[in-house]
Coordinates of C-alpha atoms in Angstrom, one line a residue:
X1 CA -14.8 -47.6 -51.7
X2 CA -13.9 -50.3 -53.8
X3 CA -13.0 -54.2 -52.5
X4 CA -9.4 -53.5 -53.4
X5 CA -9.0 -50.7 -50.9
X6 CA -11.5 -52.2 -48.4
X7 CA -9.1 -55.0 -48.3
X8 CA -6.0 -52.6 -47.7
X9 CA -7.7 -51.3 -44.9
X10 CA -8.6 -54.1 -43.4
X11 CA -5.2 -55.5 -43.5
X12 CA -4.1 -52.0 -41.3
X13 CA -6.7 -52.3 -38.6
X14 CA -6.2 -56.0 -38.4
X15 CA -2.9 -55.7 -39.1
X16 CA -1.9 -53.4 -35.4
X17 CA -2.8 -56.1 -33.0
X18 CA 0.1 -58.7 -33.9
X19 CA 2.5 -55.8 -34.4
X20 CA 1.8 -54.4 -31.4
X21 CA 2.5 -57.7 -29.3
X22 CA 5.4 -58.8 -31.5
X23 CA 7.7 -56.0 -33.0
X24 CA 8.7 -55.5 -28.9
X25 CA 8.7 -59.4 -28.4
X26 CA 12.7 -59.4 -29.3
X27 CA 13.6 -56.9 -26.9
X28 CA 11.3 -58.1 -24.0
X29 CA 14.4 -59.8 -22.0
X30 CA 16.6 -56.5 -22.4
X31 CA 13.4 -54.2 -21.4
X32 CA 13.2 -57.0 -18.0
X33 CA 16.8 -55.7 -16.9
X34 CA 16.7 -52.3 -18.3
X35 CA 13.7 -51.7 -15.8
X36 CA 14.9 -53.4 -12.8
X37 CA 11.5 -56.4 -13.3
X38 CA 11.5 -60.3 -13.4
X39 CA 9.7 -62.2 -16.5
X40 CA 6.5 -62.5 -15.5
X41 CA 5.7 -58.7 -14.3
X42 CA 7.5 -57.8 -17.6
X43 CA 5.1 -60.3 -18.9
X44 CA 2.2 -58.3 -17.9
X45 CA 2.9 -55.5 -20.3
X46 CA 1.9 -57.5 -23.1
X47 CA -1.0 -59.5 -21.5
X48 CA -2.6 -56.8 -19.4
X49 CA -2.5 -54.8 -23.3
X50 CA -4.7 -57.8 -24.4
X51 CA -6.8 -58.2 -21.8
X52 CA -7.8 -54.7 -22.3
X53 CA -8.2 -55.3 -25.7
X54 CA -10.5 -57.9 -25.5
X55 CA -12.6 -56.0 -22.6
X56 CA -12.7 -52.5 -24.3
X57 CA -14.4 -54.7 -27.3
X58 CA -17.5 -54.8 -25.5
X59 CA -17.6 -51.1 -25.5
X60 CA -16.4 -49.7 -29.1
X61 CA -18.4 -52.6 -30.8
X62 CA -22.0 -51.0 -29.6
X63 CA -20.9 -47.5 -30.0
X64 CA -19.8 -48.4 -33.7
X65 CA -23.7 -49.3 -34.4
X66 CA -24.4 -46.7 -32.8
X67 CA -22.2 -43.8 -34.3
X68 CA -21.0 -45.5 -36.8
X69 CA -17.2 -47.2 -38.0
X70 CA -15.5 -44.3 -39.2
X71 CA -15.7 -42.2 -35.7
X72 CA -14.9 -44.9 -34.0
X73 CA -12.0 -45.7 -36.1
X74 CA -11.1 -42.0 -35.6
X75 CA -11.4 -42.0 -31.8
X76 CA -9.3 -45.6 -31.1
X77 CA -6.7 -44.7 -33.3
X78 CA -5.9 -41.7 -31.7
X79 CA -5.8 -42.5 -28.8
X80 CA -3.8 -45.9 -29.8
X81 CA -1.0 -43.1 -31.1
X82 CA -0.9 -41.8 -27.6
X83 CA -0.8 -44.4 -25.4
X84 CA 2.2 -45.8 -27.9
X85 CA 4.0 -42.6 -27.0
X86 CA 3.4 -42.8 -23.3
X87 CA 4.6 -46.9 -23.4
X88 CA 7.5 -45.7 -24.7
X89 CA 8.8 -43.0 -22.2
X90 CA 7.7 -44.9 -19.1
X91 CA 10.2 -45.0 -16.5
X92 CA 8.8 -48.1 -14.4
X93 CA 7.4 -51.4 -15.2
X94 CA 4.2 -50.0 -13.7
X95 CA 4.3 -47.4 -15.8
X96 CA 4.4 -49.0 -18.9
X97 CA 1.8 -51.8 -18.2
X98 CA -1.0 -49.0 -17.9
X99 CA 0.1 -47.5 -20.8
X100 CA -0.3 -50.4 -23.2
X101 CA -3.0 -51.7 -21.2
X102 CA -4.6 -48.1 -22.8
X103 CA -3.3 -49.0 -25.7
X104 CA -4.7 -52.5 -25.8
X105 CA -8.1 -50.6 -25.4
X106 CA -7.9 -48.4 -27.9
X107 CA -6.8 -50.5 -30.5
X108 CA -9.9 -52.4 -29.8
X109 CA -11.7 -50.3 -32.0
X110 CA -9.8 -51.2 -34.9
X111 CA -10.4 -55.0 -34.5
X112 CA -14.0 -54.4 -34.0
X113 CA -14.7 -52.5 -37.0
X114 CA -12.2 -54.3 -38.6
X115 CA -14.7 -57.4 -38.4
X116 CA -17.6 -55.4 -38.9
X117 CA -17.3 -54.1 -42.2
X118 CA -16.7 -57.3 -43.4
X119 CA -20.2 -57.7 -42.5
X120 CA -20.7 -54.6 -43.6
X121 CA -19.6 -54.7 -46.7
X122 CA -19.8 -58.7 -47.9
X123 CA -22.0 -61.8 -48.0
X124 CA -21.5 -64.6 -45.1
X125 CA -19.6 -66.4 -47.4
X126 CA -17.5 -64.1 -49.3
X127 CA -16.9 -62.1 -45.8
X128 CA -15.1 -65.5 -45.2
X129 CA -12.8 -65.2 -48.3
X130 CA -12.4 -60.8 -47.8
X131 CA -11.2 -62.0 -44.4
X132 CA -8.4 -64.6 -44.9
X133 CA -7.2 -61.5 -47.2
X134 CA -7.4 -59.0 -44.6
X135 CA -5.3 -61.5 -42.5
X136 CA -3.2 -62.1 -45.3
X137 CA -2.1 -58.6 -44.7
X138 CA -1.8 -59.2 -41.2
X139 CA 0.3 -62.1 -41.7
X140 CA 3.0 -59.5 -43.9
X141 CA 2.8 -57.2 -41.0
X142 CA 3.4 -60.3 -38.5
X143 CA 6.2 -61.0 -40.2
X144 CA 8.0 -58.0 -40.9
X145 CA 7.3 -57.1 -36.7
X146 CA 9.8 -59.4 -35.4
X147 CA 12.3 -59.3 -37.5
X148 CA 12.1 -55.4 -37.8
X149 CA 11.4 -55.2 -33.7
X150 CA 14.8 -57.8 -33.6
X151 CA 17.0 -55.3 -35.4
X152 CA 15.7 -52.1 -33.7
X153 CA 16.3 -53.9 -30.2
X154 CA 19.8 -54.6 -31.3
X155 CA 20.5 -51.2 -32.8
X156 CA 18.7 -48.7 -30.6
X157 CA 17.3 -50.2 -27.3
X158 CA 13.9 -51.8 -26.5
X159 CA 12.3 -47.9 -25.9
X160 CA 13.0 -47.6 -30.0
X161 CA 10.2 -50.9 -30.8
X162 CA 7.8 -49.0 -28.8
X163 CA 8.4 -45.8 -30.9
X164 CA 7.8 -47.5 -34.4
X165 CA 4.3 -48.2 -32.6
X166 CA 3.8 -44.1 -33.3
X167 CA 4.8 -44.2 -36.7
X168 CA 2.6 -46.9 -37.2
X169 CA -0.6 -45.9 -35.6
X170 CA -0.1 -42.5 -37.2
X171 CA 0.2 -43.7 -40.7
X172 CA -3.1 -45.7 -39.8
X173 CA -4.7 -43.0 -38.3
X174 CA -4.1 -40.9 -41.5
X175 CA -5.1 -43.5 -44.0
X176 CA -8.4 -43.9 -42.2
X177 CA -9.2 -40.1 -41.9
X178 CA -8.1 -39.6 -45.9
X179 CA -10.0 -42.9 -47.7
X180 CA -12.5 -45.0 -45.3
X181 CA -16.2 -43.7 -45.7
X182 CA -18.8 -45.3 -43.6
X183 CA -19.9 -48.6 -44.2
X184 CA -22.8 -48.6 -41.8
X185 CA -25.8 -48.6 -44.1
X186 CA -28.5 -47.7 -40.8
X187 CA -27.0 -45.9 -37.2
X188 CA -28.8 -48.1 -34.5
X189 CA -30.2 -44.9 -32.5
X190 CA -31.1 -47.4 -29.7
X191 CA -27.7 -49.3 -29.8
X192 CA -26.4 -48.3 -26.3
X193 CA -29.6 -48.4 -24.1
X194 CA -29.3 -50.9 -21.4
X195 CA -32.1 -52.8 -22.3
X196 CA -31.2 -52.8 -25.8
X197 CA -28.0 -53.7 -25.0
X198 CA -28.9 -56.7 -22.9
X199 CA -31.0 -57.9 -25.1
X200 CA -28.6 -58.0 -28.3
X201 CA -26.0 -59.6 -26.3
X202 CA -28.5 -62.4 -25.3
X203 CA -29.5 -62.7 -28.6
X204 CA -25.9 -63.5 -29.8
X205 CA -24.5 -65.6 -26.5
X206 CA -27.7 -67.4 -26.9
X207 CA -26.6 -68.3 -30.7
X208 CA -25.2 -71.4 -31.0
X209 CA -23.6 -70.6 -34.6
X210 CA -22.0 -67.8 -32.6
X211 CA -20.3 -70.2 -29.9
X212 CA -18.9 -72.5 -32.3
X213 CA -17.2 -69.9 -34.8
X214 CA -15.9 -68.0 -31.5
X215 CA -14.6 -70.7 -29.6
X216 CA -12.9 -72.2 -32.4
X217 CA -10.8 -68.6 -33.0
X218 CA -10.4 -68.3 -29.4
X219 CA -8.7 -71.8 -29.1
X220 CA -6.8 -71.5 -32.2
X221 CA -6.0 -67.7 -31.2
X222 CA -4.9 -69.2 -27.6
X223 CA -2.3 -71.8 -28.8
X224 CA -0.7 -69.0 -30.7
X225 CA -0.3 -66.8 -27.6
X226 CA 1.1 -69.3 -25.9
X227 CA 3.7 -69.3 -27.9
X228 CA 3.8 -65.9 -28.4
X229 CA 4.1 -64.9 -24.8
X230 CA 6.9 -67.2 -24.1
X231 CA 9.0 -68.0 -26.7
X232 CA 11.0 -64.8 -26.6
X233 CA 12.4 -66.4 -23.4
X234 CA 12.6 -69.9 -24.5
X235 CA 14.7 -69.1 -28.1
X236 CA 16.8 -66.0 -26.3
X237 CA 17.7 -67.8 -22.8
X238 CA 17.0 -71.3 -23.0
X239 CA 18.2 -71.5 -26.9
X240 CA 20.6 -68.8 -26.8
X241 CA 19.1 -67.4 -30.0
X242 CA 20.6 -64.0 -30.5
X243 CA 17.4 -61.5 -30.7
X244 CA 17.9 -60.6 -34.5
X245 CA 17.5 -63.9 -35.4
X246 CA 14.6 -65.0 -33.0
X247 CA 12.9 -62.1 -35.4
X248 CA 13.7 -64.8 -38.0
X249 CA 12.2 -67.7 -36.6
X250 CA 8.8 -65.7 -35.5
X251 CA 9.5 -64.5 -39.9
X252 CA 9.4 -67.9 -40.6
X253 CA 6.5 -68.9 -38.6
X254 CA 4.5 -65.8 -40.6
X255 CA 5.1 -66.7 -43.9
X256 CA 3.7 -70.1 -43.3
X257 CA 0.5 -68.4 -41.3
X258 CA 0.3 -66.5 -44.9
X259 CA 0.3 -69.7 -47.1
X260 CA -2.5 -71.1 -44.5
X261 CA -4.7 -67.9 -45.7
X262 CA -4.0 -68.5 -49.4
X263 CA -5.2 -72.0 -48.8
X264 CA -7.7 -70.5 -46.5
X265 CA -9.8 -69.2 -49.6
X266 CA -8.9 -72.1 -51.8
X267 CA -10.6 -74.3 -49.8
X268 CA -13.8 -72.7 -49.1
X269 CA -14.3 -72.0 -52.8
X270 CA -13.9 -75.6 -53.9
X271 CA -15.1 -77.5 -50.6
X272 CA -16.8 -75.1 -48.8
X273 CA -16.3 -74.0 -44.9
X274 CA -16.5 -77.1 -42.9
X275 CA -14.0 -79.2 -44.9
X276 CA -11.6 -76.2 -44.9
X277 CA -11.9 -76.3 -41.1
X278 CA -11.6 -80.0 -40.5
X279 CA -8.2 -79.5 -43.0
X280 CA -7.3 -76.6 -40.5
X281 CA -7.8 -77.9 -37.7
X282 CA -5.8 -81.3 -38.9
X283 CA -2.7 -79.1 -39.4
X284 CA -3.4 -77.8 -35.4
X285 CA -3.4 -80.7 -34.1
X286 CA -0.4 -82.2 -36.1
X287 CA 1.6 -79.5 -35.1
X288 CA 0.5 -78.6 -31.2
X289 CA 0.7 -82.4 -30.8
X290 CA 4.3 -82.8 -32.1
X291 CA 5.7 -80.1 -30.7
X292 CA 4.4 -81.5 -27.3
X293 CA 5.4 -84.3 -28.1
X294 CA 9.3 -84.2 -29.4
X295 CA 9.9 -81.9 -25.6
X296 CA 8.2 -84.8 -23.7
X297 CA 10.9 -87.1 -25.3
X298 CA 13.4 -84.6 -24.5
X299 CA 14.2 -83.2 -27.7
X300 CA 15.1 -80.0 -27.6
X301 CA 16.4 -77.1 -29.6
X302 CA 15.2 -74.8 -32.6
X303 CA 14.0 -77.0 -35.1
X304 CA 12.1 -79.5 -32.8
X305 CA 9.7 -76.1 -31.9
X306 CA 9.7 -74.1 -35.3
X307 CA 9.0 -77.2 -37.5
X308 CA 5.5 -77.6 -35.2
X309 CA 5.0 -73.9 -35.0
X310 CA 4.5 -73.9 -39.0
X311 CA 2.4 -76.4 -39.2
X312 CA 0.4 -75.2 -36.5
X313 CA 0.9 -71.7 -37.9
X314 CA -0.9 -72.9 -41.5
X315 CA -4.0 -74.5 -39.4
X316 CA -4.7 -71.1 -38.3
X317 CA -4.3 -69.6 -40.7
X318 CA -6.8 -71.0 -42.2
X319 CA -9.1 -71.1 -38.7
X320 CA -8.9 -67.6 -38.1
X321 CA -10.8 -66.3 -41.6
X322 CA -13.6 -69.1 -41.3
X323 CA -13.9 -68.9 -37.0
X324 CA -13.6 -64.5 -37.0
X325 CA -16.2 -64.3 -40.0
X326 CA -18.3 -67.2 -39.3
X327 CA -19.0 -65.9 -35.6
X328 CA -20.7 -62.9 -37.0
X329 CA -22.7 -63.8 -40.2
X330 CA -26.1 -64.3 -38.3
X331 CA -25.6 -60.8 -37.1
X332 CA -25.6 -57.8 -39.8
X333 CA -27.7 -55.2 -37.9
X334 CA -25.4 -55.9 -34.7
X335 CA -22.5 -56.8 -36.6
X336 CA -20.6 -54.5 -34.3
X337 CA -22.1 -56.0 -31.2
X338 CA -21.4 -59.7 -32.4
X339 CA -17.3 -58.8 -33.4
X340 CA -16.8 -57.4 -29.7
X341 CA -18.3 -60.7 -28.0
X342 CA -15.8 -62.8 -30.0
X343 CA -13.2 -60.9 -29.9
X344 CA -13.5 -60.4 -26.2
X345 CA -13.7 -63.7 -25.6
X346 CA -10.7 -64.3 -28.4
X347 CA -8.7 -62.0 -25.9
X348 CA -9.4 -63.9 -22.8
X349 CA -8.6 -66.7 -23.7
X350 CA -5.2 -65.0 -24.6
X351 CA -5.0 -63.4 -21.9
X352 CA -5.8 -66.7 -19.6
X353 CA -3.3 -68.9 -21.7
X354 CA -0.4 -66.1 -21.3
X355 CA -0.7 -65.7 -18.1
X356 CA -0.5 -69.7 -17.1
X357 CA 2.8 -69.9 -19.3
X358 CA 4.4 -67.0 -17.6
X359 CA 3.4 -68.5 -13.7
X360 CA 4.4 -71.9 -15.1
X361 CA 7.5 -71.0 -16.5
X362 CA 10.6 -73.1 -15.3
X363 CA 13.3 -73.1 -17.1
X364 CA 12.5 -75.0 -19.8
X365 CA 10.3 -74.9 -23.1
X366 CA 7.9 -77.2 -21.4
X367 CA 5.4 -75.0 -20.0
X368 CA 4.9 -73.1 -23.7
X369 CA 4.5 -76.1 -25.7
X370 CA 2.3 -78.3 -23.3
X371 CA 0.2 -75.4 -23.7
X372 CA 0.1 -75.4 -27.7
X373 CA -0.8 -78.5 -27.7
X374 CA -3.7 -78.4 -25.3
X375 CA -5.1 -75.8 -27.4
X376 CA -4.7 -77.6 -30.4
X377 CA -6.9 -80.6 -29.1
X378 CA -9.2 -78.3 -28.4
X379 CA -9.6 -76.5 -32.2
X380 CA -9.6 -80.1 -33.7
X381 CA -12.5 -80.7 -31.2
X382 CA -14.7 -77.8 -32.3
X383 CA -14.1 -78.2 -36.3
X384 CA -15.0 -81.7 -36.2
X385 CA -17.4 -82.5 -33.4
X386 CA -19.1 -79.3 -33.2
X387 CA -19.0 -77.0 -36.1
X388 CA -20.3 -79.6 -39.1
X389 CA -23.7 -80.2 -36.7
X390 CA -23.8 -76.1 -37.2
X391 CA -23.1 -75.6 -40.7
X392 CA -23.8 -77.7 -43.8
X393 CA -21.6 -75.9 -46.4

């Protein structure tokens, strides 16, 4: 394969996760009456998908070094397209939360190997740069999932978002089975034995390069998903946002995520990782801070959350490639096992920070934005005080 279409493919499998949580984002408050539920249960369909995305981690990323990517790749997608048909005929809330807890799971897979090829494929440092690219391509599909799920919800009901989570998987699935060849250069035959297993996992939580890449996605990854969980409800009821244009604002945010990328790779080129996380983490905290902030002084409508939200939005932009990458460059015989650790923990930390803001929710903005800026205390924390005693360049 060449980088070109490495890239491409990378974009895809990155690419499902924040369509999956966002093209139905729009539609979440009509889905809450049309299935007879309150907030938070409907809530649950989109963190219980990533809590089982983060857990099923820990099981595709040894089997992918053990079997390799590609029948991994084969197996999640698959069963990715059929749990996105099942969310989308469910008749009860219940219904629906198993099946895109399933499809959290499967889509696991992609993620995983996703991260792995990287390694795979790429040096530590230009893993780094193939990255922000690869979530350069997620940041196109971020921002055409709103706005796309905004209009759908409009047009043709909440159960059509879910459907355009078929198309997608299929066209995936297809691209994957017609141009990925393995990257894997050596199957680990041992891979899923329990001690072998144990002892690679111990190896990597006992890596202190490890924790400070991970934690640094995970808190940059849970600041965004505190937003993301909530502020369907804050711009649609609190703001009175009319859905197709809530698409706009979560557009908005996207294309400034994208320009963080671009200056993702500009940075490490010309001053290396560490500065281009201490200028990442700057933009963080500047924006989680102020968005806090201007609600605690009781400002509030659109502008006084989406201005922050860019800025925010460009800081992790640039986190993301360094923090996702970084966490599994020590690793490149378990380069599976290392992606499934952080993004596991990535997904927890979602999954903690979601389900605070729904319990918490009160009728204001409040809850959602005290959270953002929590978490973006804590990235600034990691990119300054711990990550430059872990890495020189």
């Amino acid at each position: 394969m060449t980088p070109p279409l490495v890239i491409l493919i990378l974009s895809l499998l990155l690419g499902m996760q924040p369509l999956t949580s966002d093209l139905y984002l729009p539609a979440l408050p009509a889905l809450t009456d049309s299935l007879g539920t309150t907030l938070p249960r409907a809530q649950l369909s989109l963190t219980a998908m990533l809590l089982a995305f983060g857990a099923s981690q820990l099981v595709w990323g040894p089997l992918s070094d053990r079997f390799g990517r590609r029948p991994v790749l084969l197996a999640g997608l698959a069963g990715y397209v059929a749990a996105a048909l099942g969310s989308a005929l469910a008749g009860s809330i219940e219904a629906l939360v198993v099946w895109r807890a399933l499809q959290g799971a499967c889509m696991g897979a992609g993620t995983v190997c996703a991260r792995a090829i990287v390694r795979d494929y790429f040096s530590p440092t230009e893993g780094a740069r193939a990255m922000s690219k690869g979530l350069t391509g997620l940041g196109f599909s971020a921002c055409l999932g709103p706005l796309v799920g905004g209009l759908i919800a409009e047009g043709l009901g909440w159960r059509a978002t879910l459907l355009m989570l078929v198309v997608l998987g299929a066209i995936i699935l297809f691209v994957v089975a017609r141009y990925f060849e393995e990257t894997l250069p050596l199957r680990d035959a041992d891979a899923l034995r329990p001690r072998v297993l144990a002892r690679t996992a111990g190896g990597i939580l006992g890596n202190g390069d490890f924790w400070a890449f991970a934690l640094l996605s995970a808190c940059s990854f849970g600041g965004l998903f505190c937003f993301l969980s909530a502020s369907s409800y804050v711009f649609i009821r609190i703001l009175g946002v009319a859905p197709r244009y809530y698409g706009l604002v979560l557009l908005v945010m996207m294309i400034f995520y994208i320009k963080g990328t671009v200056l993702c790779r500009y940075l490490i080129l010309h001053g290396g990782v560490v500065r281009a996380l201490r200028i990442g983490s700057t933009f963080s905290l500047c924006g989680g801070t102020l968005m806090a902030g201007l609600a605690l002084a009781g400002v509030s409508n659109v502008w006084a959350i989406l201005i922050p939200a860019c800025i925010f939005n460009v800081g992790h932009g640039i986190n993301q490639p360094c923090g996702q990458s970084g966490a599994i460059a020590p690793f490149p015989r378990v380069a599976g096992a290392a992606s499934a650790l952080s993004g596991c923990l990535m997904m927890l930390t979602a999954f903690a920070s979601g389900s605070l803001v729904g319990a918490l929710m009160d009728g204001t903005a409040l809850p959602m934005v005290l959270g953002v800026g929590g978490w973006s205390v804590a990235v600034a924390a990691v990119a300054w005080g711990w990550i430059p005693r872990r890495v020189r360049a």
